[in-house]
Amino acid sequence: SRAKNAEFGDNAMDIDPAIIEIDSYIYRLQQIATEPQNSIPDVIIWMLCGNRRVAYHRIPSHQVMFSPKQDCCGKLCGHVFSVFLKRPSVPDKSNAKRQWKLPAKLQVFVWMGLEDHAKGIQHKPLDGEISVFAETYENQISLLSKWTTRAMPRPKWSDITGQLKLPKESFTTPGGWRWAGEWFINPNLSLSYDLDSGLSSFQDDVFENQLRVPGSDWPTSKLFWTDVTGEEAQSKEDIMCPAGWEWTDIWTVDLNRAVDEEGYEYCLDQSVGGFVPVEKTYHLCRRRRWVRTRKRNPDLRQQAAHQRMVRAAEEGWEYSRLFTTKFHLKQRTMDMVRRRRWHRKMVADNPDADAIFIIDPTSDAHESKEEKEGSRKDSTGGEKPFLPKVQAPRMFITFKEPHTYQLRAYIYQARDLFSADPSGLSDPYARVVFSRQSQRTKILNETLCPTWDQTLVFEEVEFYGNPTMLAESPPIVVVELFDYDTVGSDFLGRAIATPIVKLGGEHQMAKLNWHPITRGGEPAGELLGAFELYLNEGAELPFMPPTRGDVYQVPSGIRPVMQLTRIEVLTWGVRHMKKFQLAAVNSPSIEIECGGVVLSTIKIKNAKKNPNFDTSSMLFDVFLPVEELYTPPLNIRLLDHRSFGVKPLVGTHMIKSLQEYRRDPVAMVQTIREKMLESGFGDAEYAIDMDFADSAVEAAHQPPATSTSSEEGEFKEDVDWWSKYYSSSGNEQLGRVYREKGYENMVVFEEELENYFDNFTDLAQSFPLFHGKRHEDEDLDEDKAVGYFKGTFRVYPLPADGSDPPPRMLKNVPCNQLVEVLVRVYIVKAFELQPQDPNGLSDPYLALKLGRFKVKDRENYVPKNLSPTFGKMFELDGTLPLESELRVQIFDYDLLSGDDLIGETKIDLENRFLSARRGVCGLPKRYYVAGPYKWRDAELPRQILEKWCATQALPPPVWRGNSQVYVNGKTCCLRDYETRGQVHKDWGPPEERLALYTLLDLGLVPEHIETRTLYNPLRPEIPQGKIQIFVDIFPKSATIPPPINITPRAPQDLQLRVIVYNVQEVVLSDTSFTGEKMSDIYVKGWLKGQDKKQKTDVHYRSLNGEGNFNWRYVFPFKYLPAEEVMVIKKKEHFFSLDKHEEKHPVTFVCQIWDNDIFTPDDFLGLLELNLNFMPKANKFAKSASLDDLPDNEKGKPVPMVSLFDQKNVKGWWPMYEEGGPDQPRELTGKVEMELEILSKEDAEAKPAGKGQEEPNENPHLDPPNRPATSFLWFTSPWKSLRYIIWNNYKWYIIGGLVLLLIIAMIGLFIYSAPGALSTKLIAKL
């Protein structure tokens, strides 16, 4: 918290963060200030009409809750305040007048607290006495023209509702109370007020009626007089002016109604009604209205009030047709019932006693015996139990006499009112209501921002109570605004204000303030006024304000101080005009009104051909207040000139504050001159600084010290526009070469360009025009506008001494005629697009629209991509301002159905073209005249600087040689932007470079890429993705530079040739049946990302881990040198129609496997080489180890090489197998390879086959010199016998043969020995 407070203190100088922080604290306090589970109910004030609740007001209990601690009391506790009642039911929007009309305004004093605290309430601040009265009503009914109490629907004596019988004798004083006097008649004072109560002028009316029989003429002698309801009334000659009033004119016929030329209206029967202004033969009744105006005479006010009170107190009867309808004071023909109120005062002997009556229903002396007995029986005839009735008495605050005040309402002006007339304007007047009086201002015709400049004086305003308490809680003033119409008035809004109470001796003048106007809970404008309430009891009041005609003006001490002000208006044209009254707006003109002065433009002849005005700059002088708070609004009205002189008002716009457009040209020029003299420029336009200028020119023609021919060739290969883009976007890897060469980045804006340059409205703004003021049920969207006015304003004071006015500020504006332009739209890429296909992807393509010119790049859609890289440039021809809105759209390509719109963005080209910030072409940070980043604008920096000074009404730039320039009160030196020895050979002249640096310091649009959000009209509030673009706009009259090539980098066709010569120290994974360790070795290789794998032949029966192959791999691939990646295009699956593009690092993967026939092959070792960053090869096999790998376990640095730089690499690399989670790598062999990179042309010039196929050249590969033991056993049985069986078992075979021979010989001996012996024996015999 301390850190946050310290941070807040550090940022306290900036008002915006401070306001945000304060608002957050206020919000938190509001959340914890109200008890979420308040157990005390609110105080509700109801207004009843009969038995109906017609209005109410709810007061939160915590606002009136009392506490002994003053700081814990409710803010309204013990104060007199005003409340407005509202209707309990939901208002009907179709009945707007009922919705906006207030049921009542009350002045209340509320105290709520514990009963123990109530004993100490002091009512002295109210300056009145609290009196307690018993109350009952005497009721009578008219039968046969006589007033009687017989057959009444309610008791003779009752409460006000008639439901409780309250005879006088039934009242018994509570304990601790006693009567103070007898019963007396106390009529309801509210009924003593007539229709003219509270008004300073009133119009009496009476209707002259005539009857006829069918077919006869209207009689002139048989007349009778009625009021508007048809009740009989006095004739106009018998109507006398009431006391306190005086006539202002004579009786006249009211023709301002739907009547004929004599003022008559006709009907068939007066009782039926339905009067019409046209006479028919079947009409039997007609009438006309006579009116006469009277005004109140302040000298007779008190006398009239006294007479009214005496007349009301004579009998005190109130009359009505029924007991359930409204009562009135004067008896009428149809009245059938009457009543009067009786009171009897009580005083308390015990302050703690409760004032609750116990009513005995059997105590009515005037009730007959039968009635009493019947009232004691129930419906079955049995006796009812005695139930005493309880009633609370009436409590009043009585005052000796009221205090007299005078209210002065200073109504100066209003702004932003609703329109109530078909013309889109209103005829407003204000009615000020205070206490029981009301007055109104004069009527101003055809305006939404009226200036009345009128003071309304309310004389003899009476208030009861202590003036000091009234000063603490002043009564509110209600100002209601209406639109005057011939028949009725339309309600425009209501403002609430609090007057400044002056009890005497205060000399501080009131200040005008803006009071919000509301209608139906919605903003309806603002009222500028002030209110003063003077205590008029002998103190000397200020002099009355000066008069203008018959009205008082706002006095000079309160009226704003005026000064002669000049308003220059740039009336550029109108845009996007919609149809009005079913017709196109073809010939519009503009009226500019401020302070009562109206400036009109010449109408546009044909808005479709040229929506600009012929005269773009106008001015007028007007007296405006010095303080901006009191400045009247500036109103823009658009009229359409149509046939027969008809000029309907199409739309209006109101500018509340002119602060944005205020300038002081005299101070600006004086400041610039003073700074020029301080800088030493004086009046000299050219002065040459020879030393620096010569050195800069010489350095400009010298080649850079770091530039070589090899670097120039490498530059052409490695650096392009995309290098600049990647470096500016923060891509460290892809922008590395660009940064190493020392080039400057451009600006990548994360939002629309307009958000950073005030929508380019420095020259002309677009003001939406509305037909009248938007109502609360309308959206605040500018789509409701009927069109736009394009222009701007300059407001500055004129010299008070009458000297020459300052030079005009809008004199060097561009030509407002039609301009043909060439628009170049560079679309870099899009990202975060919303998927449109079921697979969660999209096939986006671009579409552009400028006026009638449309471009669709449908054939170049990007398949299955939500972040496509387009790299497209489109050239569009347009005419400003007819074709000023550029739409960039992205569609989703669909083969069978219609293409779906993903999103679009709109760009106002005219604002960019007109703006002095030059949104037409971004300014780079360096001025190059050659190379890949050559100057691409149609104008040179120095020309742009001079034109900018002219449009800003500034003196032209003052040059000192080509190394210093003075612009806009600032001296710019070339040495501040460039240090000696860093001049690039492609830079332009020094004066152009300095002008470019100066322009960038002045805030002109830099070279950039803007990121625009895409929206779909079907979902206008939801972003559908983003797109990065930049737009160049060139007038066709200028020399148009060539476009920039932002085409995505095309990969080069390269070929990787890998020759696997030998392997050594390969682990022997198999064991022969003779028990020997051996492996059938072969080597597999491929480029990671490609599916095609190649492998060598098999070196069988490797007994020592050696293998000989002399085998060639050939891998063609596409390569992006700038990004150092390999590009692969392939289908996602067999049925895919399109190939998608993938980018992978160029990584060669080499693996050693053991070949098996009947079981899967065994993996022996792995080697991965990133061809851009690979470990250097070893010359000898014994030198290769795991330490040669870049991610070796020892962290030993390893020399790395790039195959793309060396083109050919040959040597030995270790092969390894990854161990387990906690096991180190294991060396599983070593491989001797030769890797070579060739371009497509070199590969065609030096052909080579795969393996040892033809053409076996470049280089020629001899068959591998393998040992005789390398063969597959079941394909070479004799070799198997020789090299496997004989070599391993020859001694066993020889021994076996010898043994067999011996056994054979022994067997032969045994077999032949007996015969031989027998033969020999026989021979001897």
Tab-separated table of N, CA and C in Angstrom, residues 931-982:
chain	number	residue	atom	x	y	z
A	931	GLY	N	20.312	1.765	-53.118
A	931	GLY	CA	20.265	0.603	-52.254
A	931	GLY	C	18.858	0.062	-52.111
A	932	PRO	N	18.688	-0.932	-51.295
A	932	PRO	CA	17.374	-1.566	-51.155
A	932	PRO	C	16.353	-0.705	-50.432
A	933	TYR	N	16.789	0.330	-49.723
A	933	TYR	CA	15.868	1.174	-48.974
A	933	TYR	C	15.896	2.600	-49.522
A	934	LYS	N	15.814	2.694	-50.790
A	934	LYS	CA	15.843	3.984	-51.480
A	934	LYS	C	14.589	4.788	-51.155
A	935	TRP	N	14.746	6.111	-51.155
A	935	TRP	CA	13.636	7.024	-50.858
A	935	TRP	C	12.464	6.727	-51.779
A	936	ARG	N	11.249	6.555	-51.185
A	936	ARG	CA	10.103	6.108	-51.959
A	936	ARG	C	8.948	7.094	-51.949
A	937	ASP	N	9.173	8.330	-51.492
A	937	ASP	CA	8.115	9.335	-51.493
A	937	ASP	C	8.148	10.122	-52.790
A	938	ALA	N	7.004	10.765	-53.122
A	938	ALA	CA	6.927	11.563	-54.342
A	938	ALA	C	7.574	12.923	-54.168
A	939	GLU	N	7.796	13.364	-52.914
A	939	GLU	CA	8.407	14.653	-52.640
A	939	GLU	C	9.658	14.450	-51.799
A	940	LEU	N	10.613	15.374	-51.966
A	940	LEU	CA	11.842	15.314	-51.193
A	940	LEU	C	11.604	15.882	-49.796
A	941	PRO	N	12.429	15.529	-48.829
A	941	PRO	CA	12.211	16.009	-47.454
A	941	PRO	C	12.156	17.520	-47.339
A	942	ARG	N	12.989	18.213	-48.082
A	942	ARG	CA	12.988	19.675	-47.964
A	942	ARG	C	11.687	20.269	-48.498
A	943	GLN	N	11.151	19.711	-49.565
A	943	GLN	CA	9.862	20.182	-50.078
A	943	GLN	C	8.740	19.912	-49.069
A	944	ILE	N	8.813	18.769	-48.445
A	944	ILE	CA	7.791	18.433	-47.452
A	944	ILE	C	7.854	19.396	-46.269
A	945	LEU	N	9.065	19.765	-45.843
A	945	LEU	CA	9.225	20.666	-44.713
A	945	LEU	C	8.668	22.048	-45.027
A	946	GLU	N	8.946	22.550	-46.200
A	946	GLU	CA	8.426	23.872	-46.574
A	946	GLU	C	6.902	23.861	-46.677
A	947	LYS	N	6.346	22.796	-47.202
A	947	LYS	CA	4.893	22.723	-47.317
A	947	LYS	C	4.256	22.608	-45.934
A	948	TRP	N	4.906	21.905	-45.029
A	948	TRP	CA	4.352	21.773	-43.692
A	948	TRP	C	4.315	23.119	-42.987
A	949	CYS	N	5.331	23.907	-43.112
A	949	CYS	CA	5.338	25.237	-42.483
A	949	CYS	C	4.226	26.113	-43.051
A	950	ALA	N	3.969	25.983	-44.345
A	950	ALA	CA	2.917	26.792	-44.949
A	950	ALA	C	1.536	26.386	-44.438
A	951	THR	N	1.285	25.110	-44.310
A	951	THR	CA	-0.028	24.670	-43.832
A	951	THR	C	-0.252	24.994	-42.361
A	952	GLN	N	0.819	25.119	-41.584
A	952	GLN	CA	0.688	25.451	-40.174
A	952	GLN	C	0.736	26.949	-39.917
A	953	ALA	N	0.693	27.755	-40.989
A	953	ALA	CA	0.745	29.216	-40.863
A	953	ALA	C	1.991	29.665	-40.110
A	954	LEU	N	3.117	29.008	-40.392
A	954	LEU	CA	4.393	29.342	-39.773
A	954	LEU	C	5.316	29.953	-40.818
A	955	PRO	N	6.296	30.722	-40.373
A	955	PRO	CA	7.285	31.232	-41.334
A	955	PRO	C	8.020	30.071	-41.991
A	956	PRO	N	8.511	30.259	-43.212
A	956	PRO	CA	9.245	29.170	-43.877
A	956	PRO	C	10.535	28.856	-43.128
A	957	PRO	N	11.062	27.656	-43.310
A	957	PRO	CA	12.306	27.295	-42.612
A	957	PRO	C	13.461	28.177	-43.038
A	958	VAL	N	14.298	28.526	-42.081
A	958	VAL	CA	15.469	29.369	-42.332
A	958	VAL	C	16.706	28.483	-42.254
A	959	TRP	N	17.473	28.438	-43.349
A	959	TRP	CA	18.624	27.543	-43.453
A	959	TRP	C	19.919	28.296	-43.208
A	960	ARG	N	20.817	27.653	-42.552
A	960	ARG	CA	22.188	28.131	-42.432
A	960	ARG	C	23.071	27.084	-43.100
A	961	GLY	N	23.337	27.346	-44.373
A	961	GLY	CA	24.054	26.351	-45.158
A	961	GLY	C	23.197	25.116	-45.330
A	962	ASN	N	23.833	23.985	-45.257
A	962	ASN	CA	23.106	22.734	-45.348
A	962	ASN	C	23.242	21.907	-44.075
A	963	SER	N	23.631	22.584	-42.999
A	963	SER	CA	23.849	21.845	-41.755
A	963	SER	C	22.972	22.326	-40.612
A	964	GLN	N	22.276	23.456	-40.768
A	964	GLN	CA	21.397	23.957	-39.721
A	964	GLN	C	20.136	24.521	-40.353
A	965	VAL	N	19.040	24.360	-39.621
A	965	VAL	CA	17.766	24.899	-40.077
A	965	VAL	C	16.970	25.309	-38.854
A	966	TYR	N	16.224	26.401	-39.001
A	966	TYR	CA	15.390	26.915	-37.927
A	966	TYR	C	13.929	26.757	-38.345
A	967	VAL	N	13.184	25.949	-37.565
A	967	VAL	CA	11.788	25.651	-37.886
A	967	VAL	C	10.981	25.651	-36.597
A	968	ASN	N	9.881	26.363	-36.595
A	968	ASN	CA	8.901	26.317	-35.505
A	968	ASN	C	9.566	26.624	-34.158
A	969	GLY	N	10.442	27.605	-34.150
A	969	GLY	CA	11.066	28.017	-32.900
A	969	GLY	C	12.161	27.105	-32.421
A	970	LYS	N	12.698	26.236	-33.264
A	970	LYS	CA	13.724	25.294	-32.844
A	970	LYS	C	14.812	25.243	-33.896
A	971	THR	N	16.051	25.186	-33.443
A	971	THR	CA	17.198	25.061	-34.338
A	971	THR	C	17.633	23.607	-34.386
A	972	CYS	N	17.718	23.068	-35.585
A	972	CYS	CA	18.121	21.676	-35.790
A	972	CYS	C	19.464	21.655	-36.511
A	973	CYS	N	20.403	20.915	-35.961
A	973	CYS	CA	21.735	20.801	-36.542
A	973	CYS	C	21.974	19.364	-36.988
A	974	LEU	N	22.655	19.234	-38.121
A	974	LEU	CA	22.914	17.906	-38.658
A	974	LEU	C	23.842	17.112	-37.739
A	975	ARG	N	24.758	17.809	-37.084
A	975	ARG	CA	25.713	17.104	-36.216
A	975	ARG	C	25.027	16.468	-35.004
A	976	ASP	N	23.790	16.925	-34.675
A	976	ASP	CA	23.073	16.318	-33.565
A	976	ASP	C	22.483	14.960	-33.937
A	977	TYR	N	22.335	14.701	-35.220
A	977	TYR	CA	21.743	13.447	-35.673
A	977	TYR	C	22.777	12.486	-36.262
A	978	GLU	N	23.891	13.009	-36.720
A	978	GLU	CA	24.920	12.180	-37.335
A	978	GLU	C	26.265	12.532	-36.731
A	979	THR	N	27.031	11.515	-36.421
A	979	THR	CA	28.395	11.729	-35.947
A	979	THR	C	29.355	11.523	-37.100
A	980	ARG	N	30.508	12.168	-37.028
A	980	ARG	CA	31.482	12.082	-38.123
A	980	ARG	C	31.984	10.651	-38.286
A	981	GLY	N	32.168	10.253	-39.513
A	981	GLY	CA	32.693	8.933	-39.820
A	981	GLY	C	31.632	7.870	-39.965
A	982	GLN	N	30.342	8.223	-39.863
A	982	GLN	CA	29.274	7.247	-39.997
A	982	GLN	C	28.361	7.585	-41.164
